[in-house]
Amino acid sequence: MIADVIAVVLLLAIAAYACAGGTDYGAGFWDLTAGGAERGKRPRWLIDHAMAPVWEVNNVWLIFVLVIMWTGFPVLFQQLFQSMW
């Protein structure tokens, strides 16, 4: 029962990351093609303004998912990270 609740929380956190935290709107490409210092000033401001609400959430969701997986499913966490190592 508790494992099911933890799995649902983990799934919701991954979905939240995919919907909000993983978003970058292709900002690197847009920043690169925005132009020089003066011409690109306004587009770069718009890029930063569009990303501000979701940029910091990116790392928070990933850390949250890792902590939930670590505490809720320690054997899964061990096997996953042992495989990655």
Coordinates of N, CA and C in Angstrom, one line a residue:
M1 N 0.8 -1.2 0.0 CA 0.0 0.0 0.0 C 0.9 1.3 0.0
I2 N 1.8 1.3 0.9 CA 2.7 2.5 1.0 C 3.6 2.6 -0.3
A3 N 4.0 1.5 -0.8 CA 4.8 1.5 -2.1 C 3.9 2.1 -3.2
D4 N 2.7 1.8 -3.2 CA 1.8 2.3 -4.3 C 1.7 3.9 -4.2
V5 N 1.5 4.3 -3.0 CA 1.5 5.8 -2.7 C 2.7 6.5 -3.2
I6 N 3.9 5.9 -2.8 CA 5.2 6.5 -3.2 C 5.3 6.4 -4.7
A7 N 4.9 5.4 -5.3 CA 5.0 5.3 -6.8 C 4.2 6.3 -7.5
V8 N 3.0 6.6 -6.9 CA 2.1 7.7 -7.5 C 2.8 9.0 -7.3
V9 N 3.4 9.3 -6.2 CA 4.1 10.6 -5.9 C 5.2 10.7 -6.9
L10 N 6.0 9.6 -7.1 CA 7.1 9.6 -8.0 C 6.6 9.9 -9.4
L11 N 5.5 9.2 -9.8 CA 5.0 9.5 -11.2 C 4.5 10.9 -11.4
L12 N 3.9 11.5 -10.4 CA 3.4 12.9 -10.5 C 4.6 13.8 -10.5
A13 N 5.6 13.5 -9.8 CA 6.8 14.4 -9.8 C 7.5 14.3 -11.2
I14 N 7.6 13.1 -11.8 CA 8.2 13.0 -13.1 C 7.3 13.7 -14.1
A15 N 6.0 13.6 -14.0 CA 5.1 14.3 -14.9 C 5.2 15.8 -14.7
A16 N 5.4 16.3 -13.5 CA 5.6 17.8 -13.3 C 6.9 18.2 -13.9
Y17 N 7.9 17.4 -13.8 CA 9.2 17.8 -14.4 C 9.0 17.9 -15.9
A18 N 8.4 16.9 -16.5 CA 8.2 16.8 -17.9 C 7.4 18.0 -18.4
C19 N 6.4 18.4 -17.7 CA 5.5 19.5 -18.1 C 6.1 20.9 -17.8
A20 N 6.8 21.1 -16.8 CA 7.3 22.4 -16.4 C 8.8 22.5 -16.3
G21 N 9.4 21.6 -15.5 CA 10.8 21.8 -15.2 C 11.7 21.5 -16.3
G22 N 11.3 20.6 -17.2 CA 12.2 20.2 -18.3 C 12.1 21.2 -19.5
T23 N 11.3 22.2 -19.4 CA 11.1 23.2 -20.5 C 12.2 24.2 -20.6
D24 N 12.8 24.4 -21.7 CA 13.7 25.5 -21.9 C 13.4 26.3 -23.2
Y25 N 12.3 25.9 -23.9 CA 11.8 26.6 -25.1 C 12.9 26.8 -26.1
G26 N 13.9 26.0 -26.2 CA 15.0 26.2 -27.2 C 15.8 27.4 -27.0
A27 N 15.9 27.8 -25.7 CA 16.5 29.1 -25.4 C 18.0 29.3 -25.9
G28 N 18.7 28.2 -25.8 CA 20.1 28.3 -26.3 C 20.2 28.7 -27.8
F29 N 19.4 28.0 -28.6 CA 19.3 28.4 -30.0 C 18.9 29.8 -30.2
W30 N 17.8 30.2 -29.5 CA 17.3 31.6 -29.7 C 18.3 32.6 -29.2
D31 N 19.0 32.3 -28.2 CA 20.0 33.3 -27.7 C 21.1 33.4 -28.7
L32 N 21.5 32.2 -29.2 CA 22.6 32.2 -30.2 C 22.3 33.0 -31.4
T33 N 21.1 33.0 -31.9 CA 20.7 33.7 -33.1 C 20.0 35.0 -32.9
A34 N 20.1 35.5 -31.7 CA 19.4 36.8 -31.4 C 20.1 38.0 -32.0
G35 N 21.4 37.9 -32.2 CA 22.1 39.0 -32.8 C 23.2 39.5 -31.8
G36 N 23.8 40.6 -32.2 CA 24.9 41.2 -31.4 C 24.4 41.7 -30.0
A37 N 25.3 42.5 -29.4 CA 25.0 43.0 -28.0 C 23.8 43.9 -28.0
E38 N 23.7 44.9 -29.0 CA 22.6 45.8 -29.0 C 21.4 45.2 -29.6
R39 N 21.5 44.6 -30.8 CA 20.4 44.1 -31.5 C 19.7 42.9 -30.8
G40 N 20.5 42.1 -30.1 CA 20.0 41.0 -29.4 C 19.6 41.3 -27.9
K41 N 19.7 42.5 -27.5 CA 19.4 42.8 -26.1 C 17.9 42.5 -25.8
R42 N 17.0 43.0 -26.6 CA 15.5 42.8 -26.4 C 15.2 41.3 -26.5
P43 N 15.6 40.6 -27.6 CA 15.3 39.1 -27.6 C 15.8 38.3 -26.5
R44 N 17.0 38.7 -26.0 CA 17.6 37.9 -24.9 C 16.8 38.2 -23.6
W45 N 16.3 39.4 -23.4 CA 15.5 39.7 -22.3 C 14.2 38.9 -22.3
L46 N 13.6 38.8 -23.5 CA 12.4 38.0 -23.7 C 12.6 36.5 -23.4
I47 N 13.7 36.0 -23.8 CA 14.1 34.6 -23.5 C 14.2 34.4 -22.0
D48 N 14.9 35.3 -21.4 CA 15.1 35.2 -19.9 C 13.7 35.3 -19.2
H49 N 12.9 36.2 -19.6 CA 11.6 36.5 -19.0 C 10.7 35.2 -19.2
A50 N 10.7 34.6 -20.4 CA 9.9 33.4 -20.6 C 10.3 32.2 -19.8
M51 N 11.6 32.1 -19.6 CA 12.1 30.9 -18.9 C 12.1 31.0 -17.4
A52 N 12.1 32.2 -16.9 CA 12.2 32.5 -15.4 C 11.3 31.6 -14.6
P53 N 10.0 31.5 -14.9 CA 9.1 30.7 -14.0 C 9.5 29.2 -13.9
V54 N 10.1 28.7 -14.9 CA 10.3 27.2 -14.9 C 11.7 26.8 -14.8
W55 N 12.7 27.7 -15.0 CA 14.1 27.4 -15.0 C 14.5 26.8 -13.7
E56 N 14.2 27.4 -12.6 CA 14.7 26.9 -11.3 C 14.0 25.7 -10.8
V57 N 12.8 25.5 -11.3 CA 12.0 24.2 -11.0 C 12.7 23.0 -11.6
N58 N 13.4 23.2 -12.6 CA 14.1 22.1 -13.3 C 14.9 21.2 -12.4
N59 N 15.8 21.8 -11.6 CA 16.6 21.0 -10.7 C 15.8 20.5 -9.5
V60 N 14.9 21.3 -9.0 CA 14.1 20.9 -7.9 C 13.3 19.6 -8.1
W61 N 12.7 19.5 -9.3 CA 12.0 18.3 -9.6 C 12.9 17.1 -9.7
L62 N 14.1 17.3 -10.3 CA 15.0 16.1 -10.4 C 15.5 15.7 -9.0
I63 N 15.8 16.6 -8.2 CA 16.3 16.2 -6.8 C 15.1 15.5 -6.0
F64 N 13.9 16.1 -6.2 CA 12.8 15.5 -5.5 C 12.5 14.1 -6.0
V65 N 12.6 13.8 -7.3 CA 12.4 12.5 -7.8 C 13.5 11.5 -7.2
L66 N 14.7 12.0 -7.2 CA 15.8 11.1 -6.7 C 15.6 10.8 -5.2
V67 N 15.2 11.8 -4.4 CA 15.0 11.5 -3.0 C 13.9 10.6 -2.8
I68 N 12.8 10.8 -3.5 CA 11.6 9.9 -3.4 C 12.0 8.4 -3.8
M69 N 12.7 8.3 -4.9 CA 13.2 7.0 -5.3 C 14.1 6.4 -4.3
W70 N 15.0 7.2 -3.8 CA 16.0 6.7 -2.8 C 15.3 6.2 -1.5
T71 N 14.4 7.0 -1.0 CA 13.8 6.6 0.2 C 12.7 5.6 0.1
G72 N 11.9 5.6 -1.0 CA 10.8 4.7 -1.2 C 11.2 3.4 -1.8
F73 N 12.1 3.4 -2.7 CA 12.5 2.2 -3.4 C 14.1 2.0 -3.4
P74 N 14.7 1.8 -2.2 CA 16.1 1.7 -2.1 C 16.8 0.7 -3.0
V75 N 16.1 -0.5 -3.2 CA 16.7 -1.5 -4.0 C 16.7 -1.1 -5.5
L76 N 15.7 -0.5 -5.9 CA 15.6 0.1 -7.3 C 16.6 1.1 -7.5
F77 N 16.8 2.0 -6.5 CA 17.8 3.1 -6.6 C 19.2 2.5 -6.7
Q78 N 19.4 1.5 -5.9 CA 20.8 0.9 -5.9 C 21.0 0.2 -7.2
Q79 N 20.1 -0.5 -7.7 CA 20.3 -1.2 -9.0 C 20.5 -0.2 -10.2
L80 N 19.7 0.8 -10.2 CA 19.7 1.8 -11.2 C 21.1 2.5 -11.3
F81 N 21.5 3.0 -10.1 CA 22.7 3.7 -10.1 C 24.0 2.9 -10.1
Q82 N 23.8 1.6 -9.7 CA 24.9 0.7 -9.9 C 25.1 0.4 -11.4
S83 N 24.0 0.3 -12.2 CA 24.0 0.1 -13.6 C 24.6 1.3 -14.3
M84 N 24.3 2.5 -13.8 CA 24.8 3.7 -14.5 C 26.3 3.9 -14.2
W85 N 26.7 3.4 -13.0 CA 28.1 3.6 -12.7 C 29.0 2.7 -13.6

